[in-house]
Structures are given as C-alpha cells and as structure tokens.
Amino acid sequence: MFFRKPSGISWLVVFLGNPGPKYAGTRHNAGFLTADAAERRYHVSINRSRFKALTATCDLGGEKVLFLKPQTYMNLSGDAVLQAVSYYKLPADHVLVVSDEMALPVGKIRIKPRGSAGGHNGLKSIISSLGTENFPRIRLGVGEAPPEYEVKDWVLSTFRNGDAEAISSAAEKAAQAVEAYITLGPEKAMNQFN
C-alpha cells in the first residue's frame, strides 16, 4: 500500500525564469510567463516564499500540485528544485519543468518526458541537482538568435511585435499542457500539444 506524506503534494511544476523587473518579459522568462498564465487559469497566486522560490498549491484533476518559481536566477534553479523535491520526497518523473527553447520557433510548445539540457543553463542546474535527466518538460519556443546577437543577449531580449502575441498564446497553451500532462499522462498530452 502507498502512503503519501501528510502534505499530499504529488507533483512539482517548476516555471523557469530570472526574478526581478530587469528580466520581466524576456525570452528566458517564458517559464515565468507560463506561471502568470497558470495563475489566471487555476485561480492561484504564486507568491508564498519557500525553497528559495515563490510557490502556490493547486488541485489539478485530483492531484495536489506545487507550483514553483525559483528566485535563485536561472543558473541555480536546481537549488530550489532540490529543496522542494527533497522535502516532498518526489520522484524525478513528477517534476514537470517549464522553460524557454531557442530550437523552436516563437510560440511553439513541445512536451518531452525526459531529455538533455540542450544548452539551457536552468535545465543543466536541475539535472545536476537531481542527478538525472529523467524529468518531464514543457518547452516554449523563443526562436533562434539572429546572427547579430550573442545567445546571452538574445535570451535576455524582450519579445516584440508578433512575437509578443505568439509567446502570450504559447504561455496559455503551456499552462493547459501542465494539467494535461499531470491528468492524462505524457502520451495524450504530447499528442494534444506537440
């Protein structure tokens, strides 16, 4: 028989980004944009300070989920994730990470049940902290850096014109995909959103 901790948290959803107004609306903060969409969709406020992050709990299809926005800056996201995972004793496959993805066109989303960091420093930090790549992710396309941009400058640039609308729509879809992944499982969620 399976006994859960009294908290009942069965999933952790991690929205990656950098804290503070300087980074608001940047490509690297696509995860935080999805957190904003999740707040609206699920009527929660991700504002409780715990685990070096802002958090909120939410019921998704009978599963008690902890939403987490690390406040450590991207490169140290794993610190916040590890604290929450250790506290709730969650397996890696119940840690769903939402992040930006340069290899996808702006506005596209892709769900993967596992994978490498693909050069993403936030994912590298989480992989290092958890000791595995076997955690699911929802990646939001932010487009490849044009030749005149360094990668760092590109991911820290803001969305403009049609890109702003496309990422806003993608964030809404990604917030829906979070629930689909948790309640329907990876195959159905990937068929619906990829």
PDB file of C-alpha atoms in Angstrom:
ATOM      1  CA  MET A   1       0.000   0.000   0.000  1.00  0.00           C
ATOM      2  CA  PHE A   2       1.235   3.505  -0.872  1.00  0.00           C
ATOM      3  CA  PHE A   3       1.198   6.174   1.824  1.00  0.00           C
ATOM      4  CA  ARG A   4       1.712   9.824   0.954  1.00  0.00           C
ATOM      5  CA  LYS A   5       3.191  12.433   3.213  1.00  0.00           C
ATOM      6  CA  PRO A   6       0.534  14.436   5.071  1.00  0.00           C
ATOM      7  CA  SER A   7       1.057  17.331   2.652  1.00  0.00           C
ATOM      8  CA  GLY A   8      -0.228  15.172  -0.194  1.00  0.00           C
ATOM      9  CA  ILE A   9       1.872  17.006  -2.802  1.00  0.00           C
ATOM     10  CA  SER A  10       2.227  14.557  -5.691  1.00  0.00           C
ATOM     11  CA  TRP A  11       3.662  16.826  -8.427  1.00  0.00           C
ATOM     12  CA  LEU A  12       6.062  19.740  -8.656  1.00  0.00           C
ATOM     13  CA  VAL A  13       5.685  22.148 -11.586  1.00  0.00           C
ATOM     14  CA  VAL A  14       8.753  24.368 -11.999  1.00  0.00           C
ATOM     15  CA  PHE A  15       8.462  27.568 -14.041  1.00  0.00           C
ATOM     16  CA  LEU A  16      11.946  28.756 -15.030  1.00  0.00           C
ATOM     17  CA  GLY A  17      12.968  32.384 -15.281  1.00  0.00           C
ATOM     18  CA  ASN A  18      15.009  35.131 -13.676  1.00  0.00           C
ATOM     19  CA  PRO A  19      13.475  37.197 -10.859  1.00  0.00           C
ATOM     20  CA  GLY A  20      13.116  40.974 -10.858  1.00  0.00           C
ATOM     21  CA  PRO A  21      11.784  43.676 -13.174  1.00  0.00           C
ATOM     22  CA  LYS A  22      15.001  43.762 -15.221  1.00  0.00           C
ATOM     23  CA  TYR A  23      14.148  40.328 -16.680  1.00  0.00           C
ATOM     24  CA  ALA A  24      10.367  40.620 -16.936  1.00  0.00           C
ATOM     25  CA  GLY A  25       9.122  39.789 -20.414  1.00  0.00           C
ATOM     26  CA  THR A  26      12.442  38.439 -21.696  1.00  0.00           C
ATOM     27  CA  ARG A  27      12.757  35.279 -23.779  1.00  0.00           C
ATOM     28  CA  HIS A  28      14.498  33.459 -20.932  1.00  0.00           C
ATOM     29  CA  ASN A  29      11.424  34.141 -18.772  1.00  0.00           C
ATOM     30  CA  ALA A  30       8.987  32.141 -20.914  1.00  0.00           C
ATOM     31  CA  GLY A  31       8.559  29.829 -17.902  1.00  0.00           C
ATOM     32  CA  PHE A  32       7.555  32.767 -15.697  1.00  0.00           C
ATOM     33  CA  LEU A  33       5.106  33.930 -18.415  1.00  0.00           C
ATOM     34  CA  THR A  34       3.548  30.461 -18.222  1.00  0.00           C
ATOM     35  CA  ALA A  35       3.358  30.796 -14.421  1.00  0.00           C
ATOM     36  CA  ASP A  36       1.374  34.019 -14.936  1.00  0.00           C
ATOM     37  CA  ALA A  37      -0.979  32.167 -17.303  1.00  0.00           C
ATOM     38  CA  ALA A  38      -1.304  29.309 -14.769  1.00  0.00           C
ATOM     39  CA  GLU A  39      -2.210  31.796 -12.026  1.00  0.00           C
ATOM     40  CA  ARG A  40      -5.065  33.132 -14.170  1.00  0.00           C
ATOM     41  CA  ARG A  41      -6.201  29.698 -15.355  1.00  0.00           C
ATOM     42  CA  TYR A  42      -6.153  27.956 -11.962  1.00  0.00           C
ATOM     43  CA  HIS A  43      -7.040  30.975  -9.766  1.00  0.00           C
ATOM     44  CA  VAL A  44      -3.937  30.833  -7.579  1.00  0.00           C
ATOM     45  CA  SER A  45      -1.236  33.320  -6.604  1.00  0.00           C
ATOM     46  CA  ILE A  46       2.329  32.027  -6.800  1.00  0.00           C
ATOM     47  CA  ASN A  47       3.590  34.241  -4.001  1.00  0.00           C
ATOM     48  CA  ARG A  48       4.452  32.122  -0.947  1.00  0.00           C
ATOM     49  CA  SER A  49       8.184  32.231  -0.257  1.00  0.00           C
ATOM     50  CA  ARG A  50       9.596  28.707   0.275  1.00  0.00           C
ATOM     51  CA  PHE A  51      12.507  26.627  -1.041  1.00  0.00           C
ATOM     52  CA  LYS A  52      14.334  29.710  -2.485  1.00  0.00           C
ATOM     53  CA  ALA A  53      11.236  30.177  -4.648  1.00  0.00           C
ATOM     54  CA  LEU A  54       7.722  31.573  -4.838  1.00  0.00           C
ATOM     55  CA  THR A  55       5.119  28.822  -4.538  1.00  0.00           C
ATOM     56  CA  ALA A  56       1.423  28.001  -4.611  1.00  0.00           C
ATOM     57  CA  THR A  57      -0.518  24.767  -4.293  1.00  0.00           C
ATOM     58  CA  CYS A  58      -3.200  23.783  -6.741  1.00  0.00           C
ATOM     59  CA  ASP A  59      -5.513  20.813  -7.313  1.00  0.00           C
ATOM     60  CA  LEU A  60      -5.313  19.520 -10.882  1.00  0.00           C
ATOM     61  CA  GLY A  61      -7.664  16.635 -11.580  1.00  0.00           C
ATOM     62  CA  GLY A  62      -7.371  15.295  -8.045  1.00  0.00           C
ATOM     63  CA  GLU A  63      -3.585  15.672  -7.906  1.00  0.00           C
ATOM     64  CA  LYS A  64      -2.150  18.140  -5.379  1.00  0.00           C
ATOM     65  CA  VAL A  65       0.460  20.153  -7.248  1.00  0.00           C
ATOM     66  CA  LEU A  66       3.078  22.630  -6.034  1.00  0.00           C
ATOM     67  CA  PHE A  67       3.780  25.449  -8.494  1.00  0.00           C
ATOM     68  CA  LEU A  68       7.322  26.765  -8.048  1.00  0.00           C
ATOM     69  CA  LYS A  69       9.070  29.861  -9.470  1.00  0.00           C
ATOM     70  CA  PRO A  70      12.742  29.694  -8.405  1.00  0.00           C
ATOM     71  CA  GLN A  71      14.109  33.050  -7.232  1.00  0.00           C
ATOM     72  CA  THR A  72      17.731  31.883  -7.494  1.00  0.00           C
ATOM     73  CA  TYR A  73      18.358  33.108 -11.055  1.00  0.00           C
ATOM     74  CA  MET A  74      18.358  30.646 -13.919  1.00  0.00           C
ATOM     75  CA  ASN A  75      21.816  29.116 -13.427  1.00  0.00           C
ATOM     76  CA  LEU A  76      20.969  27.998  -9.871  1.00  0.00           C
ATOM     77  CA  SER A  77      17.377  26.813 -10.427  1.00  0.00           C
ATOM     78  CA  GLY A  78      18.326  23.315  -9.296  1.00  0.00           C
ATOM     79  CA  ASP A  79      18.904  24.579  -5.737  1.00  0.00           C
ATOM     80  CA  ALA A  80      15.222  25.484  -5.329  1.00  0.00           C
ATOM     81  CA  VAL A  81      14.023  22.351  -7.128  1.00  0.00           C
ATOM     82  CA  LEU A  82      16.157  20.039  -4.990  1.00  0.00           C
ATOM     83  CA  GLN A  83      14.863  21.604  -1.762  1.00  0.00           C
ATOM     84  CA  ALA A  84      11.218  21.044  -2.797  1.00  0.00           C
ATOM     85  CA  VAL A  85      11.848  17.534  -4.178  1.00  0.00           C
ATOM     86  CA  SER A  86      13.705  16.516  -1.002  1.00  0.00           C
ATOM     87  CA  TYR A  87      11.014  17.925   1.275  1.00  0.00           C
ATOM     88  CA  TYR A  88       8.111  16.230  -0.522  1.00  0.00           C
ATOM     89  CA  LYS A  89      10.117  13.119  -1.483  1.00  0.00           C
ATOM     90  CA  LEU A  90       9.020  13.341  -5.105  1.00  0.00           C
ATOM     91  CA  PRO A  91      10.411  11.138  -7.887  1.00  0.00           C
ATOM     92  CA  ALA A  92      12.052  12.969 -10.791  1.00  0.00           C
ATOM     93  CA  ASP A  93       9.290  11.918 -13.183  1.00  0.00           C
ATOM     94  CA  HIS A  94       6.880  14.009 -11.087  1.00  0.00           C
ATOM     95  CA  VAL A  95       8.922  17.194 -11.570  1.00  0.00           C
ATOM     96  CA  LEU A  96       7.500  19.000 -14.618  1.00  0.00           C
ATOM     97  CA  VAL A  97       9.743  21.859 -15.775  1.00  0.00           C
ATOM     98  CA  VAL A  98       8.517  24.706 -17.995  1.00  0.00           C
ATOM     99  CA  SER A  99      11.258  26.623 -19.842  1.00  0.00           C
ATOM    100  CA  ASP A 100      12.220  28.558 -22.953  1.00  0.00           C
ATOM    101  CA  GLU A 101      13.629  26.785 -26.043  1.00  0.00           C
ATOM    102  CA  MET A 102      15.668  28.519 -28.748  1.00  0.00           C
ATOM    103  CA  ALA A 103      15.464  25.498 -31.097  1.00  0.00           C
ATOM    104  CA  LEU A 104      11.702  26.034 -31.509  1.00  0.00           C
ATOM    105  CA  PRO A 105      10.024  28.866 -33.435  1.00  0.00           C
ATOM    106  CA  VAL A 106       8.441  31.568 -31.287  1.00  0.00           C
ATOM    107  CA  GLY A 107       5.095  30.394 -29.969  1.00  0.00           C
ATOM    108  CA  LYS A 108       5.519  26.641 -30.493  1.00  0.00           C
ATOM    109  CA  ILE A 109       5.478  24.337 -27.487  1.00  0.00           C
ATOM    110  CA  ARG A 110       6.965  20.880 -27.110  1.00  0.00           C
ATOM    111  CA  ILE A 111       6.386  18.350 -24.348  1.00  0.00           C
ATOM    112  CA  LYS A 112       9.104  15.788 -23.636  1.00  0.00           C
ATOM    113  CA  PRO A 113       9.069  13.153 -20.880  1.00  0.00           C
ATOM    114  CA  ARG A 114      12.875  13.429 -20.479  1.00  0.00           C
ATOM    115  CA  GLY A 115      15.963  14.707 -22.270  1.00  0.00           C
ATOM    116  CA  SER A 116      19.233  16.575 -22.117  1.00  0.00           C
ATOM    117  CA  ALA A 117      19.695  20.203 -21.098  1.00  0.00           C
ATOM    118  CA  GLY A 118      20.196  21.190 -24.733  1.00  0.00           C
ATOM    119  CA  GLY A 119      22.479  24.025 -23.624  1.00  0.00           C
ATOM    120  CA  HIS A 120      19.860  25.512 -21.267  1.00  0.00           C
ATOM    121  CA  ASN A 121      21.535  26.584 -18.014  1.00  0.00           C
ATOM    122  CA  GLY A 122      18.386  26.239 -15.900  1.00  0.00           C
ATOM    123  CA  LEU A 123      17.893  22.655 -17.076  1.00  0.00           C
ATOM    124  CA  LYS A 124      21.615  21.943 -16.559  1.00  0.00           C
ATOM    125  CA  SER A 125      21.282  23.111 -12.956  1.00  0.00           C
ATOM    126  CA  ILE A 126      18.215  20.923 -12.335  1.00  0.00           C
ATOM    127  CA  ILE A 127      19.862  17.876 -13.951  1.00  0.00           C
ATOM    128  CA  SER A 128      22.943  18.420 -11.784  1.00  0.00           C
ATOM    129  CA  SER A 129      20.883  18.825  -8.594  1.00  0.00           C
ATOM    130  CA  LEU A 130      18.575  15.855  -9.210  1.00  0.00           C
ATOM    131  CA  GLY A 131      21.311  13.653 -10.691  1.00  0.00           C
ATOM    132  CA  THR A 132      19.101  12.661 -13.636  1.00  0.00           C
ATOM    133  CA  GLU A 133      17.713  13.894 -16.956  1.00  0.00           C
ATOM    134  CA  ASN A 134      14.584  11.785 -16.451  1.00  0.00           C
ATOM    135  CA  PHE A 135      12.092  14.529 -15.650  1.00  0.00           C
ATOM    136  CA  PRO A 136       9.405  15.875 -17.999  1.00  0.00           C
ATOM    137  CA  ARG A 137       9.484  19.320 -19.523  1.00  0.00           C
ATOM    138  CA  ILE A 138       7.322  21.705 -21.479  1.00  0.00           C
ATOM    139  CA  ARG A 139       9.452  23.948 -23.669  1.00  0.00           C
ATOM    140  CA  LEU A 140       8.235  27.182 -25.214  1.00  0.00           C
ATOM    141  CA  GLY A 141       9.816  28.312 -28.447  1.00  0.00           C
ATOM    142  CA  VAL A 142      11.564  31.694 -28.292  1.00  0.00           C
ATOM    143  CA  GLY A 143      13.290  31.435 -31.688  1.00  0.00           C
ATOM    144  CA  GLU A 144      16.925  31.105 -32.662  1.00  0.00           C
ATOM    145  CA  ALA A 145      19.284  34.002 -32.081  1.00  0.00           C
ATOM    146  CA  PRO A 146      19.811  36.066 -35.237  1.00  0.00           C
ATOM    147  CA  PRO A 147      23.458  36.216 -36.408  1.00  0.00           C
ATOM    148  CA  GLU A 148      23.961  39.706 -34.971  1.00  0.00           C
ATOM    149  CA  TYR A 149      23.070  38.504 -31.446  1.00  0.00           C
ATOM    150  CA  GLU A 150      25.112  36.636 -28.877  1.00  0.00           C
ATOM    151  CA  VAL A 151      22.968  33.851 -27.348  1.00  0.00           C
ATOM    152  CA  LYS A 152      23.045  35.516 -23.911  1.00  0.00           C
ATOM    153  CA  ASP A 153      21.843  38.820 -25.339  1.00  0.00           C
ATOM    154  CA  TRP A 154      19.111  37.087 -27.353  1.00  0.00           C
ATOM    155  CA  VAL A 155      17.581  35.182 -24.418  1.00  0.00           C
ATOM    156  CA  LEU A 156      17.659  38.348 -22.318  1.00  0.00           C
ATOM    157  CA  SER A 157      15.912  40.389 -25.028  1.00  0.00           C
ATOM    158  CA  THR A 158      12.180  41.101 -24.885  1.00  0.00           C
ATOM    159  CA  PHE A 159       9.516  39.898 -27.296  1.00  0.00           C
ATOM    160  CA  ARG A 160       8.417  42.451 -29.870  1.00  0.00           C
ATOM    161  CA  ASN A 161       5.524  42.827 -32.301  1.00  0.00           C
ATOM    162  CA  GLY A 162       4.049  39.482 -33.381  1.00  0.00           C
ATOM    163  CA  ASP A 163       6.486  37.587 -31.152  1.00  0.00           C
ATOM    164  CA  ALA A 164       4.852  39.089 -28.036  1.00  0.00           C
ATOM    165  CA  GLU A 165       1.420  37.842 -29.119  1.00  0.00           C
ATOM    166  CA  ALA A 166       2.790  34.431 -30.102  1.00  0.00           C
ATOM    167  CA  ILE A 167       4.534  33.860 -26.764  1.00  0.00           C
ATOM    168  CA  SER A 168       1.485  35.027 -24.821  1.00  0.00           C
ATOM    169  CA  SER A 169      -0.649  32.467 -26.661  1.00  0.00           C
ATOM    170  CA  ALA A 170       2.030  29.780 -26.155  1.00  0.00           C
ATOM    171  CA  ALA A 171       2.130  30.506 -22.408  1.00  0.00           C
ATOM    172  CA  GLU A 172      -1.640  29.969 -22.217  1.00  0.00           C
ATOM    173  CA  LYS A 173      -1.292  26.666 -24.117  1.00  0.00           C
ATOM    174  CA  ALA A 174       1.609  25.601 -21.889  1.00  0.00           C
ATOM    175  CA  ALA A 175      -0.490  26.261 -18.763  1.00  0.00           C
ATOM    176  CA  GLN A 176      -3.146  23.935 -20.236  1.00  0.00           C
ATOM    177  CA  ALA A 177      -0.451  21.396 -21.132  1.00  0.00           C
ATOM    178  CA  VAL A 178       0.684  21.280 -17.481  1.00  0.00           C
ATOM    179  CA  GLU A 179      -2.740  19.996 -16.460  1.00  0.00           C
ATOM    180  CA  ALA A 180      -2.943  17.629 -19.448  1.00  0.00           C
ATOM    181  CA  TYR A 181       0.445  16.082 -18.632  1.00  0.00           C
ATOM    182  CA  ILE A 182      -0.452  15.523 -14.983  1.00  0.00           C
ATOM    183  CA  THR A 183      -4.018  14.291 -15.500  1.00  0.00           C
ATOM    184  CA  LEU A 184      -3.835  12.492 -18.873  1.00  0.00           C
ATOM    185  CA  GLY A 185      -0.204  11.327 -18.929  1.00  0.00           C
ATOM    186  CA  PRO A 186       2.661  12.014 -21.328  1.00  0.00           C
ATOM    187  CA  GLU A 187       1.357  10.291 -24.468  1.00  0.00           C
ATOM    188  CA  LYS A 188      -2.017  12.004 -24.562  1.00  0.00           C
ATOM    189  CA  ALA A 189      -0.507  15.367 -23.593  1.00  0.00           C
ATOM    190  CA  MET A 190       2.136  15.097 -26.346  1.00  0.00           C
ATOM    191  CA  ASN A 191      -0.487  14.091 -28.934  1.00  0.00           C
ATOM    192  CA  GLN A 192      -2.607  17.084 -27.954  1.00  0.00           C
ATOM    193  CA  PHE A 193       0.091  19.784 -27.733  1.00  0.00           C
ATOM    194  CA  ASN A 194       3.193  18.786 -29.741  1.00  0.00           C
TER     195      ASN A 194
END
